[in-house]
Amino acid sequence: MLKIKEIISEKIAEQILAINSAAEITASEISAMLEYPPDANMGDLALPCFKFSKMLRRAPVQIAQALADSVSDECIEKIENVNGYLNFRISDKYLGDKVVKNVLEAGERYGSHTFGEGKTVVLDYSSPNVAKPFHIGHLGTTVIGHSLKLLHEFVGYKCVGINYLGDWGTQFGKLIVAYKLWGDKQQIEEGGIDKLVELYVRINNAITAEENENPPKHDLANQAREEFHKMEIGDEENIALWKWFVEISLIEYQKTYKQLGIEFDSYKGESFYTDKMPAQVEKLRQSGLMKIDDGASIVDLEEYGMPPCLILKRDGSTLYPTRDIAAAVYRKETYKFDKAIYVTAAAQCLHFQQWFKVVDLMGYDWADELVHVPYGIVSLNGEKLATRTGNVILLKDLFAKAIEKVGSIIEEKSPNLENKQAVAESVGVGAIVFYYLYNNRMKDINFMLEDALSFDGNTGPYAQYTYARACSVLEKAGKYDDGKSAVITCEEESSLVKVLAKFPEKVLDAIKDYEPSVITRYIIDVATAFNRFYHNCKIMNAETEEIKNTRLMLTSAAKTVLGNAFGLICLKKEEKI
Ligand code: ARG
């Protein structure tokens, strides 16, 4: 309703100036004041007039009445003054003539904007730690991150998706020890990442067990540190093992990304920044920001209400923040970004606040272009996850389960469907993505698989099914004329178009708050309005040809909006389910 809001607020601004030519208010300020009334019976838009009271030296009720009497436009059916609120009803004629046409003409671009053109956004997301399991805790960063990328692309930004793999660190020391003790090359080649994770879990358990031995029999923890140290100084055998572990892990991740329709523009992981850190450490040292504290090098952030940011350990080795600083500098130089977005679990909030501040103190004037987007904790059927002990649900297993269950539902519902397997994959994976992205990202989520997979309720399968329903109506109808005006004759049609009119605004809201759930929830609004229309209005047997044509145009418009919105949250479009 952006366009409608714009028209209405311009008219209101004109009339306010007519009442008092010295009034200082712009149409865009008025537009921002327009609200959607909680109950559609009150109107489609409402303007509280209390703010104008001082400016116009009149009571809000009087102002609302004066505006109700003087404002008119083809898009307004009715204006009412209710206790200082102006309630607007949008005209069906306008909805049919302008809004539906606009959706159909814009097609795949409907809902998009162009304000990002010429600007670049770098998005750091998914970024699993190699050799550790890729579990449902990573679902958030992966699908929120990718949706934010799709959203930014939709408004014109050039986007660079970066998978900042956790491909360096002491976990590799552990894995090398485990591999040397218990590993089997062939088994790993055949079993892939699962075998690596088994080794990782086994070595962690062994290290934990040793913590209670005095003295520890094998001192595995120490051995792991040594193996990692060998990696750091370029030991050939260890480097070769490390490369192999990373390769095996990537093959596996890419299967999952493919199921989600995700591709990254860069896989430069933590290891890539090893030789880029010293320059930043040196800059920190020279600027006098870095202090020695108990042997370690830190940047004191007390003044900003935060604990110190650790730059170097006592033994001189670098840390997670050190690498992030070096990576940010490299990305700024390489991509000249206007914004860099990092999507991680909320547990990392402090880490990001700290090193963002350090970048700022270092004098990099782009520090305020760094954005951290956190999200809440995921549990599955009430159980929390722990990587080190192996008590995890792998993302690929969750997907496989969902695909299998959807597969059997499809077998029952539509046994003759072509590509049953591909559809089951799209709907199964889509169900998980949708369920996850339905909630406000900061909310902790308890994943209930049964709920996610249900075909009714606010789910992915329901949304995808609705899309397929619209496709099937259009397919059966064959030809119709979408160049004609849509002539709205009933409330269901009118409500549907009003929902469709909100899409461009929803895209803005989702980007402003880094919140894909705005789109996910909106999809349910569209699906609900469309299904209500579909059940209550005859399409093929409509009363007149004109009504039939209108209804087919509405079906096509709903399909367009659903499809465009799916494209923003990694949900695939299936024409038949
Ligand atoms: N690999 C890290 C983890 O799994 C996430 C990396 C996030 N990105 C970053 N630039 N720190 O916890």
Coordinates of C-alpha atoms and ligand atoms in Angstrom, one line a residue:
M1 CA 0.0 0.0 0.0
L2 CA 3.0 2.2 -0.3
K3 CA 1.6 4.0 -3.4
I4 CA -1.8 4.4 -1.7
K5 CA -0.2 5.8 1.4
E6 CA 1.7 8.2 -0.7
I7 CA -1.4 9.5 -2.5
I8 CA -3.3 9.8 0.7
S9 CA -0.6 11.6 2.6
E10 CA 0.0 14.1 -0.2
K11 CA -3.7 15.0 -0.1
I12 CA -3.6 15.3 3.7
A13 CA -0.5 17.5 3.6
E14 CA -2.3 19.8 1.1
Q15 CA -5.3 20.2 3.4
I16 CA -3.2 20.7 6.5
L17 CA -1.5 23.6 4.7
A18 CA -4.9 24.9 3.6
I19 CA -5.9 25.1 7.3
N20 CA -2.6 26.7 8.4
S21 CA -0.1 27.7 5.8
A22 CA 2.7 27.9 8.4
A23 CA 2.2 24.2 9.4
E24 CA 5.5 22.3 9.0
I25 CA 4.8 18.7 8.0
T26 CA 5.7 16.7 5.0
A27 CA 3.8 14.1 3.1
S28 CA 6.4 11.4 4.0
E29 CA 6.0 12.2 7.7
I30 CA 2.3 11.7 7.3
S31 CA 2.8 8.5 5.4
A32 CA 4.9 7.1 8.2
M33 CA 2.0 7.9 10.6
L34 CA -0.6 5.9 8.7
E35 CA -1.5 2.7 10.5
Y36 CA -3.3 -0.5 9.6
P37 CA -6.3 -0.7 12.0
P38 CA -6.4 -3.8 14.1
D39 CA -9.9 -4.6 12.9
A40 CA -10.5 -4.5 9.1
N41 CA -14.1 -3.3 9.8
M42 CA -12.7 0.0 11.0
G43 CA -11.0 0.7 7.7
D44 CA -8.0 -0.2 5.6
L45 CA -5.8 2.6 6.8
A46 CA -6.0 5.0 9.8
L47 CA -4.4 8.3 10.6
P48 CA -4.3 9.5 14.2
C49 CA -4.7 13.2 14.2
F50 CA -3.5 14.0 17.7
K51 CA -0.1 15.1 16.6
F52 CA -1.6 17.9 14.4
S53 CA -3.4 19.4 17.3
K54 CA -0.6 21.7 18.4
M55 CA 0.4 22.7 14.9
L56 CA -3.1 23.6 13.9
R57 CA -4.3 24.8 17.3
R58 CA -7.5 22.7 17.1
A59 CA -8.8 19.6 18.8
P60 CA -7.9 16.3 17.1
V61 CA -11.6 15.5 16.5
Q62 CA -12.1 18.8 14.7
I63 CA -9.0 18.4 12.6
A64 CA -10.1 14.8 11.6
Q65 CA -13.5 16.1 10.7
A66 CA -12.1 19.0 8.6
L67 CA -9.8 16.5 6.8
A68 CA -12.6 14.0 6.3
D69 CA -14.7 16.7 4.7
S70 CA -12.0 18.0 2.4
V71 CA -9.8 15.1 1.3
S72 CA -10.8 13.0 -1.7
D73 CA -9.1 10.8 -4.3
E74 CA -10.1 8.0 -6.6
C75 CA -8.4 5.5 -4.4
I76 CA -10.5 6.5 -1.4
E77 CA -14.0 5.0 -1.1
K78 CA -14.8 6.5 2.3
I79 CA -13.2 8.6 5.0
E80 CA -14.6 8.7 8.5
N81 CA -13.6 10.6 11.6
V82 CA -13.8 8.4 14.6
N83 CA -12.7 10.2 17.8
G84 CA -9.7 11.9 16.2
Y85 CA -8.8 9.1 14.0
L86 CA -9.3 9.3 10.3
N87 CA -10.3 5.9 8.9
F88 CA -9.9 5.3 5.2
R89 CA -11.6 2.6 3.1
I90 CA -9.8 1.9 -0.2
S91 CA -12.0 1.8 -3.3
D92 CA -12.5 -1.5 -5.0
K93 CA -12.3 0.2 -8.3
Y94 CA -8.8 1.5 -7.5
L95 CA -7.7 -2.0 -6.3
G96 CA -8.9 -3.6 -9.5
D97 CA -7.7 -1.0 -11.9
K98 CA -4.4 -0.1 -10.4
V99 CA -3.1 -2.6 -7.8
V100 CA -3.9 -5.9 -9.7
K101 CA -2.5 -4.4 -12.9
N102 CA 0.6 -3.3 -11.1
V103 CA 1.2 -6.8 -9.7
L104 CA 0.7 -8.4 -13.1
E105 CA 2.8 -6.0 -15.0
A106 CA 5.7 -6.0 -12.6
G107 CA 5.6 -9.8 -12.4
E108 CA 8.8 -11.2 -10.9
R109 CA 9.9 -7.7 -9.9
Y110 CA 6.7 -6.9 -8.0
G111 CA 7.6 -6.0 -4.4
S112 CA 11.2 -5.1 -5.3
H113 CA 12.9 -1.7 -4.9
T114 CA 15.9 -0.1 -6.4
F115 CA 17.5 1.8 -3.5
G116 CA 20.3 -0.7 -3.2
E117 CA 21.5 -0.2 -6.8
G118 CA 25.2 0.7 -7.1
K119 CA 25.8 -0.5 -3.5
T120 CA 27.4 -3.7 -2.2
V121 CA 26.5 -5.8 0.8
V122 CA 28.8 -8.6 2.0
L123 CA 27.1 -11.3 4.0
D124 CA 29.0 -13.7 6.3
Y125 CA 26.8 -16.7 7.1
S126 CA 26.5 -20.4 7.6
S127 CA 30.3 -20.6 8.3
P128 CA 30.4 -24.1 10.0
N129 CA 33.4 -25.3 11.9
V130 CA 35.0 -27.9 9.7
A131 CA 35.1 -31.4 11.2
K132 CA 32.5 -30.6 13.8
P133 CA 29.0 -31.7 13.0
F134 CA 26.8 -29.4 10.8
H135 CA 23.8 -29.6 13.1
I136 CA 20.4 -27.9 13.5
G137 CA 22.1 -25.1 15.4
H138 CA 23.5 -24.0 12.0
L139 CA 20.1 -23.8 10.4
G140 CA 19.6 -20.3 11.7
T141 CA 22.8 -18.7 10.3
T142 CA 22.3 -20.6 7.0
V143 CA 18.7 -19.7 6.2
I144 CA 18.5 -16.3 7.9
G145 CA 21.8 -15.4 6.1
H146 CA 20.7 -16.5 2.8
S147 CA 17.3 -14.9 3.1
L148 CA 19.0 -11.6 3.9
K149 CA 21.1 -12.0 0.8
L150 CA 18.0 -12.6 -1.3
L151 CA 16.2 -9.7 0.2
H152 CA 19.1 -7.3 -0.4
E153 CA 19.4 -8.5 -4.0
F154 CA 15.7 -7.9 -4.4
V155 CA 16.2 -4.2 -3.6
G156 CA 19.1 -3.8 -6.0
Y157 CA 22.2 -4.4 -3.9
K158 CA 25.1 -6.4 -5.3
C159 CA 25.6 -9.1 -2.7
V160 CA 28.6 -11.2 -1.8
G161 CA 27.8 -14.3 0.2
I162 CA 30.7 -15.5 2.2
N163 CA 31.1 -18.8 3.9
Y164 CA 33.7 -18.0 6.5
L165 CA 34.6 -21.7 7.2
G166 CA 36.0 -22.5 10.6
D167 CA 38.8 -24.2 8.9
W168 CA 41.7 -23.4 11.3
G169 CA 42.1 -24.0 15.0
T170 CA 42.9 -26.5 17.7
Q171 CA 40.0 -28.8 16.7
F172 CA 42.3 -29.9 13.8
G173 CA 45.0 -30.8 16.3
K174 CA 42.5 -33.1 18.0
L175 CA 41.3 -34.6 14.8
I176 CA 44.9 -35.3 13.6
V177 CA 45.6 -37.1 16.9
A178 CA 42.4 -39.1 16.6
Y179 CA 43.2 -40.0 13.0
K180 CA 46.7 -41.1 13.8
L181 CA 45.4 -43.2 16.6
W182 CA 42.2 -44.7 15.3
G183 CA 41.7 -43.5 11.7
D184 CA 41.4 -45.5 8.5
K185 CA 41.8 -43.7 5.2
Q186 CA 39.6 -45.9 3.2
Q187 CA 36.8 -45.7 5.8
I188 CA 36.9 -41.9 5.8
E189 CA 36.9 -41.8 2.0
E190 CA 33.8 -43.9 1.9
G191 CA 32.0 -42.6 5.0
G192 CA 32.9 -38.9 4.5
I193 CA 32.2 -36.3 7.2
D194 CA 30.4 -38.8 9.5
K195 CA 33.6 -40.7 10.0
L196 CA 35.4 -37.5 10.8
V197 CA 32.8 -36.4 13.3
E198 CA 33.0 -39.9 14.9
L199 CA 36.7 -39.4 15.4
Y200 CA 36.1 -35.9 16.7
V201 CA 33.6 -37.1 19.2
R202 CA 35.8 -40.0 20.3
I203 CA 38.8 -37.8 20.9
N204 CA 36.8 -35.3 22.9
N205 CA 35.4 -38.0 25.1
A206 CA 38.9 -39.5 25.6
I207 CA 40.2 -36.0 26.5
T208 CA 37.4 -35.5 29.0
A209 CA 38.1 -38.9 30.5
E210 CA 41.7 -38.0 31.0
E211 CA 40.8 -34.9 32.9
N212 CA 40.1 -37.2 35.8
E213 CA 43.4 -39.2 35.5
N214 CA 46.3 -38.0 37.4
P215 CA 48.7 -37.9 35.7
P216 CA 46.9 -38.3 32.3
K217 CA 48.0 -41.5 30.6
H218 CA 48.5 -40.2 27.1
D219 CA 48.0 -36.5 27.6
L220 CA 45.9 -36.3 24.5
A221 CA 45.1 -32.6 25.0
N222 CA 48.7 -31.8 24.9
Q223 CA 49.3 -34.0 21.8
A224 CA 46.5 -32.2 20.1
R225 CA 48.0 -28.8 20.8
E226 CA 51.3 -30.0 19.4
E227 CA 49.8 -31.4 16.2
F228 CA 48.1 -28.0 15.7
H229 CA 51.3 -26.2 16.3
K230 CA 52.9 -28.4 13.7
M231 CA 50.2 -27.3 11.3
E232 CA 50.9 -23.7 12.1
I233 CA 54.5 -24.0 11.2
G234 CA 53.6 -25.7 8.0
D235 CA 54.4 -29.4 8.7
E236 CA 53.7 -31.1 5.4
E237 CA 52.0 -34.2 6.7
N238 CA 49.6 -32.3 8.9
I239 CA 48.8 -29.7 6.3
A240 CA 47.9 -32.5 3.9
L241 CA 45.7 -34.1 6.4
W242 CA 44.1 -30.8 7.2
K243 CA 43.4 -30.1 3.5
W244 CA 41.8 -33.5 3.2
F245 CA 39.5 -33.0 6.2
V246 CA 38.4 -29.6 4.8
E247 CA 37.7 -31.1 1.4
I248 CA 35.6 -34.0 2.8
S249 CA 33.6 -31.6 4.9
L250 CA 32.9 -29.2 2.0
I251 CA 31.6 -32.0 -0.1
E252 CA 29.1 -32.7 2.6
Y253 CA 28.1 -29.1 3.3
Q254 CA 27.5 -28.5 -0.4
K255 CA 24.9 -31.3 -0.5
T256 CA 23.0 -29.5 2.1
Y257 CA 23.4 -26.1 0.5
K258 CA 22.2 -27.6 -2.8
Q259 CA 19.0 -28.9 -1.1
L260 CA 18.4 -25.4 0.1
G261 CA 19.3 -23.8 -3.2
I262 CA 22.2 -21.9 -1.6
E263 CA 25.4 -21.0 -3.4
F264 CA 28.2 -18.9 -1.9
D265 CA 30.4 -16.5 -3.7
S266 CA 33.4 -17.2 -1.5
Y267 CA 34.5 -19.9 0.8
K268 CA 37.5 -18.0 2.2
G269 CA 37.6 -19.4 5.7
E270 CA 39.5 -18.5 8.8
S271 CA 42.8 -20.1 7.5
F272 CA 42.9 -17.6 4.7
Y273 CA 43.5 -14.8 7.1
T274 CA 46.5 -16.3 8.9
D275 CA 49.0 -14.1 7.0
K276 CA 46.7 -11.0 7.1
M277 CA 46.6 -10.7 10.9
P278 CA 50.1 -9.5 11.6
A279 CA 49.5 -6.2 9.8
Q280 CA 46.4 -5.5 11.9
V281 CA 48.2 -6.5 15.1
E282 CA 51.0 -4.2 14.3
K283 CA 48.5 -1.3 13.6
L284 CA 47.0 -1.9 17.0
R285 CA 50.3 -1.9 18.6
Q286 CA 51.4 1.3 17.0
S287 CA 48.2 3.1 17.7
G288 CA 48.8 2.4 21.4
L289 CA 45.4 0.7 21.7
M290 CA 46.9 -2.7 22.6
K291 CA 47.9 -3.4 26.2
I292 CA 49.6 -6.3 27.8
D293 CA 47.5 -7.9 30.5
D294 CA 48.9 -10.9 32.3
G295 CA 51.1 -11.7 29.3
A296 CA 48.2 -11.5 26.8
S297 CA 47.6 -8.6 24.4
I298 CA 44.2 -6.9 24.8
V299 CA 42.3 -3.8 23.8
D300 CA 40.7 -2.4 26.9
L301 CA 37.0 -1.6 26.4
E302 CA 36.0 -0.7 29.9
E303 CA 35.1 2.8 28.9
Y304 CA 32.5 1.2 26.6
G305 CA 31.1 -1.1 29.2
M306 CA 32.6 -4.2 27.8
P307 CA 35.3 -6.7 28.9
P308 CA 38.6 -6.4 27.0
C309 CA 38.9 -7.7 23.5
L310 CA 41.6 -10.4 23.3
I311 CA 44.0 -10.0 20.4
L312 CA 47.0 -12.3 21.2
K313 CA 47.3 -15.1 23.8
R314 CA 50.2 -15.3 26.1
D315 CA 52.0 -17.6 23.7
G316 CA 51.5 -15.0 20.9
S317 CA 48.9 -17.0 19.1
T318 CA 46.0 -15.1 17.5
L319 CA 42.3 -15.4 18.5
Y320 CA 38.9 -15.3 17.0
P321 CA 38.5 -11.5 17.2
T322 CA 42.0 -11.0 15.7
R323 CA 40.9 -13.0 12.6
D324 CA 37.6 -11.2 12.3
I325 CA 39.3 -7.8 12.3
A326 CA 41.8 -8.9 9.6
A327 CA 38.9 -10.4 7.6
A328 CA 36.8 -7.3 7.8
V329 CA 39.7 -5.1 6.6
Y330 CA 40.4 -7.5 3.7
R331 CA 36.7 -7.6 2.7
K332 CA 36.5 -3.8 2.8
E333 CA 39.5 -3.6 0.5
T334 CA 38.3 -6.3 -1.8
Y335 CA 34.6 -5.6 -2.1
K336 CA 34.4 -2.0 -1.1
F337 CA 31.2 -2.9 0.8
D338 CA 28.6 -0.4 1.9
K339 CA 27.4 -2.9 4.5
A340 CA 28.8 -6.1 6.0
I341 CA 26.3 -8.4 7.7
Y342 CA 27.3 -11.2 10.1
V343 CA 24.7 -13.8 11.0
T344 CA 25.5 -15.9 14.1
A345 CA 23.9 -17.3 17.3
A346 CA 23.2 -14.7 19.9
A347 CA 25.8 -16.2 22.1
Q348 CA 28.4 -14.3 20.0
C349 CA 26.8 -10.9 20.5
L350 CA 29.5 -9.7 22.8
H351 CA 32.3 -10.9 20.5
F352 CA 30.9 -8.8 17.6
Q353 CA 30.3 -5.7 19.8
Q354 CA 33.8 -5.9 21.0
W355 CA 35.7 -6.2 17.7
F356 CA 33.3 -3.8 16.0
K357 CA 34.4 -1.3 18.6
V358 CA 38.1 -2.1 18.1
V359 CA 37.7 -1.5 14.4
D360 CA 36.2 1.8 15.2
L361 CA 39.0 2.7 17.6
M362 CA 41.5 1.7 15.0
G363 CA 40.1 4.6 13.0
Y364 CA 38.5 2.7 10.2
D365 CA 35.7 5.0 9.2
W366 CA 33.6 2.1 7.9
A367 CA 33.1 0.6 11.4
D368 CA 29.5 1.7 11.4
E369 CA 28.8 -0.3 8.3
L370 CA 29.3 -3.6 10.2
V371 CA 26.1 -5.2 11.3
H372 CA 25.7 -8.3 13.5
V373 CA 22.4 -10.2 13.1
P374 CA 22.0 -12.6 16.0
Y375 CA 19.4 -15.3 16.5
G376 CA 18.0 -17.5 19.3
I377 CA 18.7 -21.1 20.4
V378 CA 17.2 -24.1 18.6
S379 CA 16.2 -27.3 20.4
L380 CA 14.5 -30.3 18.9
N381 CA 11.5 -31.7 20.5
G382 CA 12.6 -30.1 23.7
E383 CA 16.2 -31.3 23.7
K384 CA 19.2 -28.9 23.7
L385 CA 22.2 -29.7 21.6
A386 CA 25.8 -30.3 22.5
T387 CA 28.5 -30.8 19.8
R388 CA 31.3 -32.1 21.8
T389 CA 29.5 -35.1 23.1
G390 CA 27.9 -36.0 19.9
N391 CA 24.4 -35.4 21.1
V392 CA 23.4 -33.6 18.0
I393 CA 20.8 -33.7 15.3
L394 CA 22.6 -33.3 12.0
L395 CA 21.0 -30.9 9.5
K396 CA 21.2 -33.6 6.8
D397 CA 19.4 -36.1 9.0
L398 CA 16.7 -33.7 9.8
F399 CA 16.2 -33.0 6.1
A400 CA 16.3 -36.7 5.3
K401 CA 13.6 -37.4 7.8
A402 CA 11.4 -34.5 6.6
I403 CA 11.8 -35.6 3.0
E404 CA 10.9 -39.2 3.8
K405 CA 7.8 -38.1 5.7
V406 CA 6.6 -35.7 3.0
G407 CA 7.3 -38.5 0.5
S408 CA 4.9 -40.8 2.2
I409 CA 2.2 -38.0 2.4
I410 CA 2.6 -37.4 -1.3
E411 CA 2.4 -41.0 -2.1
E412 CA -0.9 -41.1 -0.4
K413 CA -2.3 -37.8 -1.6
S414 CA -1.0 -37.7 -5.2
P415 CA 0.3 -41.1 -6.2
N416 CA 0.4 -40.1 -9.9
L417 CA 2.5 -37.0 -9.4
E418 CA 5.6 -36.8 -11.7
N419 CA 8.9 -36.2 -10.0
K420 CA 7.6 -37.4 -6.7
Q421 CA 11.1 -37.5 -5.2
A422 CA 12.1 -34.0 -6.2
V423 CA 8.8 -32.6 -4.9
A424 CA 9.2 -34.4 -1.6
E425 CA 12.7 -32.9 -1.3
S426 CA 11.5 -29.4 -2.1
V427 CA 8.5 -29.6 0.3
G428 CA 10.4 -31.5 3.1
V429 CA 13.3 -29.1 3.2
G430 CA 11.0 -26.2 2.6
A431 CA 8.9 -27.2 5.6
I432 CA 11.9 -27.0 7.9
V433 CA 13.1 -23.7 6.5
F434 CA 9.6 -22.2 6.7
Y435 CA 9.0 -23.4 10.3
Y436 CA 12.3 -22.0 11.3
L437 CA 11.9 -18.7 9.6
Y438 CA 8.3 -18.2 10.9
N439 CA 9.5 -17.0 14.2
N440 CA 11.1 -13.7 15.1
R441 CA 14.8 -14.6 14.8
M442 CA 15.7 -13.8 18.5
K443 CA 13.1 -16.1 19.8
D444 CA 14.4 -19.5 21.0
I445 CA 12.8 -22.3 19.0
N446 CA 11.7 -25.7 20.0
F447 CA 11.6 -27.6 16.7
M448 CA 8.6 -29.9 16.4
L449 CA 9.0 -31.8 13.2
E450 CA 5.4 -33.1 13.1
D451 CA 4.1 -29.5 13.3
A452 CA 6.6 -28.3 10.6
L453 CA 5.4 -31.0 8.2
S454 CA 1.7 -30.5 8.5
F455 CA -0.1 -29.6 5.4
D456 CA -2.5 -27.4 7.3
G457 CA -1.6 -24.8 9.7
N458 CA 0.9 -22.0 9.1
T459 CA 3.5 -24.2 7.5
G460 CA 5.7 -24.4 4.4
P461 CA 3.7 -27.3 2.9
Y462 CA 0.5 -25.3 3.3
A463 CA 2.2 -22.3 1.5
Q464 CA 3.7 -24.4 -1.3
Y465 CA 0.4 -26.3 -1.7
T466 CA -1.4 -23.0 -2.1
Y467 CA 1.0 -21.9 -4.7
A468 CA 0.4 -25.2 -6.6
R469 CA -3.3 -24.7 -6.3
A470 CA -3.1 -21.3 -7.9
C471 CA -1.0 -22.8 -10.7
S472 CA -3.5 -25.6 -11.3
V473 CA -6.4 -23.1 -11.5
L474 CA -4.5 -21.1 -14.1
E475 CA -3.5 -24.2 -16.0
K476 CA -7.1 -25.5 -16.2
A477 CA -8.4 -22.1 -17.2
G478 CA -6.2 -21.8 -20.2
K479 CA -6.5 -18.4 -21.8
Y480 CA -7.8 -15.2 -20.1
D481 CA -7.2 -11.6 -20.7
D482 CA -4.9 -10.0 -18.1
G483 CA -4.9 -6.7 -20.0
K484 CA -8.4 -6.0 -18.9
S485 CA -9.3 -4.2 -15.7
A486 CA -10.1 -6.4 -12.8
V487 CA -13.7 -5.7 -11.6
I488 CA -14.0 -6.4 -8.0
T489 CA -17.4 -7.6 -6.9
C490 CA -17.0 -9.3 -3.5
E491 CA -15.3 -8.9 -0.2
E492 CA -13.0 -11.9 -0.6
E493 CA -11.5 -10.5 -3.8
S494 CA -11.1 -7.1 -2.2
S495 CA -9.4 -8.5 0.9
L496 CA -7.0 -10.6 -1.2
V497 CA -5.9 -7.6 -3.3
K498 CA -5.4 -5.5 -0.2
V499 CA -3.1 -8.2 1.2
L500 CA -1.2 -8.3 -2.2
A501 CA -0.8 -4.6 -2.1
K502 CA 1.2 -4.8 1.1
F503 CA 4.1 -6.9 -0.3
P504 CA 6.5 -4.0 -1.3
E505 CA 6.2 -2.7 2.3
K506 CA 6.9 -6.1 3.8
V507 CA 10.1 -6.3 1.9
L508 CA 11.2 -2.9 3.3
D509 CA 10.3 -4.0 6.9
A510 CA 12.1 -7.3 6.5
I511 CA 15.3 -5.5 5.4
K512 CA 15.0 -2.7 8.0
D513 CA 14.8 -5.2 10.9
Y514 CA 17.0 -8.0 9.3
E515 CA 14.0 -10.2 9.8
P516 CA 13.0 -12.8 7.2
S517 CA 10.0 -13.8 9.4
V518 CA 8.2 -10.7 8.2
I519 CA 8.1 -12.4 4.7
T520 CA 7.3 -15.8 6.1
R521 CA 4.3 -14.5 8.0
Y522 CA 3.2 -12.4 5.1
I523 CA 3.2 -15.6 3.0
I524 CA 0.6 -17.0 5.4
D525 CA -1.5 -13.9 5.1
V526 CA -1.5 -14.2 1.3
A527 CA -2.2 -18.0 1.4
T528 CA -5.0 -17.5 3.8
A529 CA -6.6 -14.7 1.8
F530 CA -6.2 -16.6 -1.4
N531 CA -7.7 -19.8 0.0
R532 CA -10.6 -17.9 1.4
F533 CA -11.2 -16.4 -2.0
Y534 CA -10.8 -19.8 -3.7
H535 CA -13.3 -21.5 -1.4
N536 CA -15.9 -18.8 -1.4
C537 CA -15.8 -17.5 -5.0
K538 CA -16.5 -19.6 -8.1
I539 CA -13.8 -19.1 -10.6
M540 CA -14.5 -21.3 -13.6
N541 CA -18.3 -21.1 -13.1
A542 CA -18.4 -17.4 -12.2
E543 CA -21.6 -15.5 -12.8
T544 CA -20.2 -13.5 -15.8
E545 CA -17.2 -13.7 -18.1
E546 CA -15.9 -10.4 -16.7
I547 CA -16.0 -11.8 -13.1
K548 CA -14.3 -15.0 -14.3
N549 CA -11.6 -13.0 -16.0
T550 CA -11.1 -10.9 -12.9
R551 CA -10.8 -14.0 -10.7
L552 CA -8.2 -15.5 -13.0
M553 CA -6.3 -12.3 -12.8
L554 CA -6.5 -12.3 -9.0
T555 CA -5.3 -15.9 -9.0
S556 CA -2.4 -15.0 -11.2
A557 CA -1.5 -12.0 -9.0
A558 CA -1.6 -14.2 -5.9
K559 CA 0.6 -16.7 -7.6
T560 CA 3.1 -14.0 -8.5
V561 CA 3.3 -12.6 -5.0
L562 CA 3.6 -16.0 -3.4
G563 CA 6.3 -17.0 -5.8
N564 CA 8.2 -13.7 -5.3
A565 CA 8.0 -14.1 -1.5
F566 CA 9.1 -17.7 -1.6
G567 CA 12.1 -16.5 -3.6
L568 CA 13.1 -14.4 -0.6
I569 CA 13.2 -17.2 2.0
C570 CA 14.7 -20.1 0.2
L571 CA 11.4 -21.8 -0.5
K572 CA 11.0 -23.5 -3.8
K573 CA 8.1 -23.0 -6.1
E574 CA 6.4 -26.3 -7.1
E575 CA 3.6 -26.1 -9.7
K576 CA 2.2 -29.5 -8.8
I577 CA 2.2 -31.2 -5.4
Ligands
ARG1 N1 32.5 -20.5 12.6 C1 31.9 -19.8 13.6 C2 31.0 -20.7 14.5 O1 30.5 -21.7 14.0 C3 31.0 -18.7 13.1 C4 31.6 -17.7 12.3 C5 30.8 -16.4 12.2 N2 31.5 -15.4 11.4 C6 32.5 -14.6 11.8 N3 33.0 -13.8 11.0 N4 32.9 -14.7 13.0 O2 30.8 -20.3 15.6

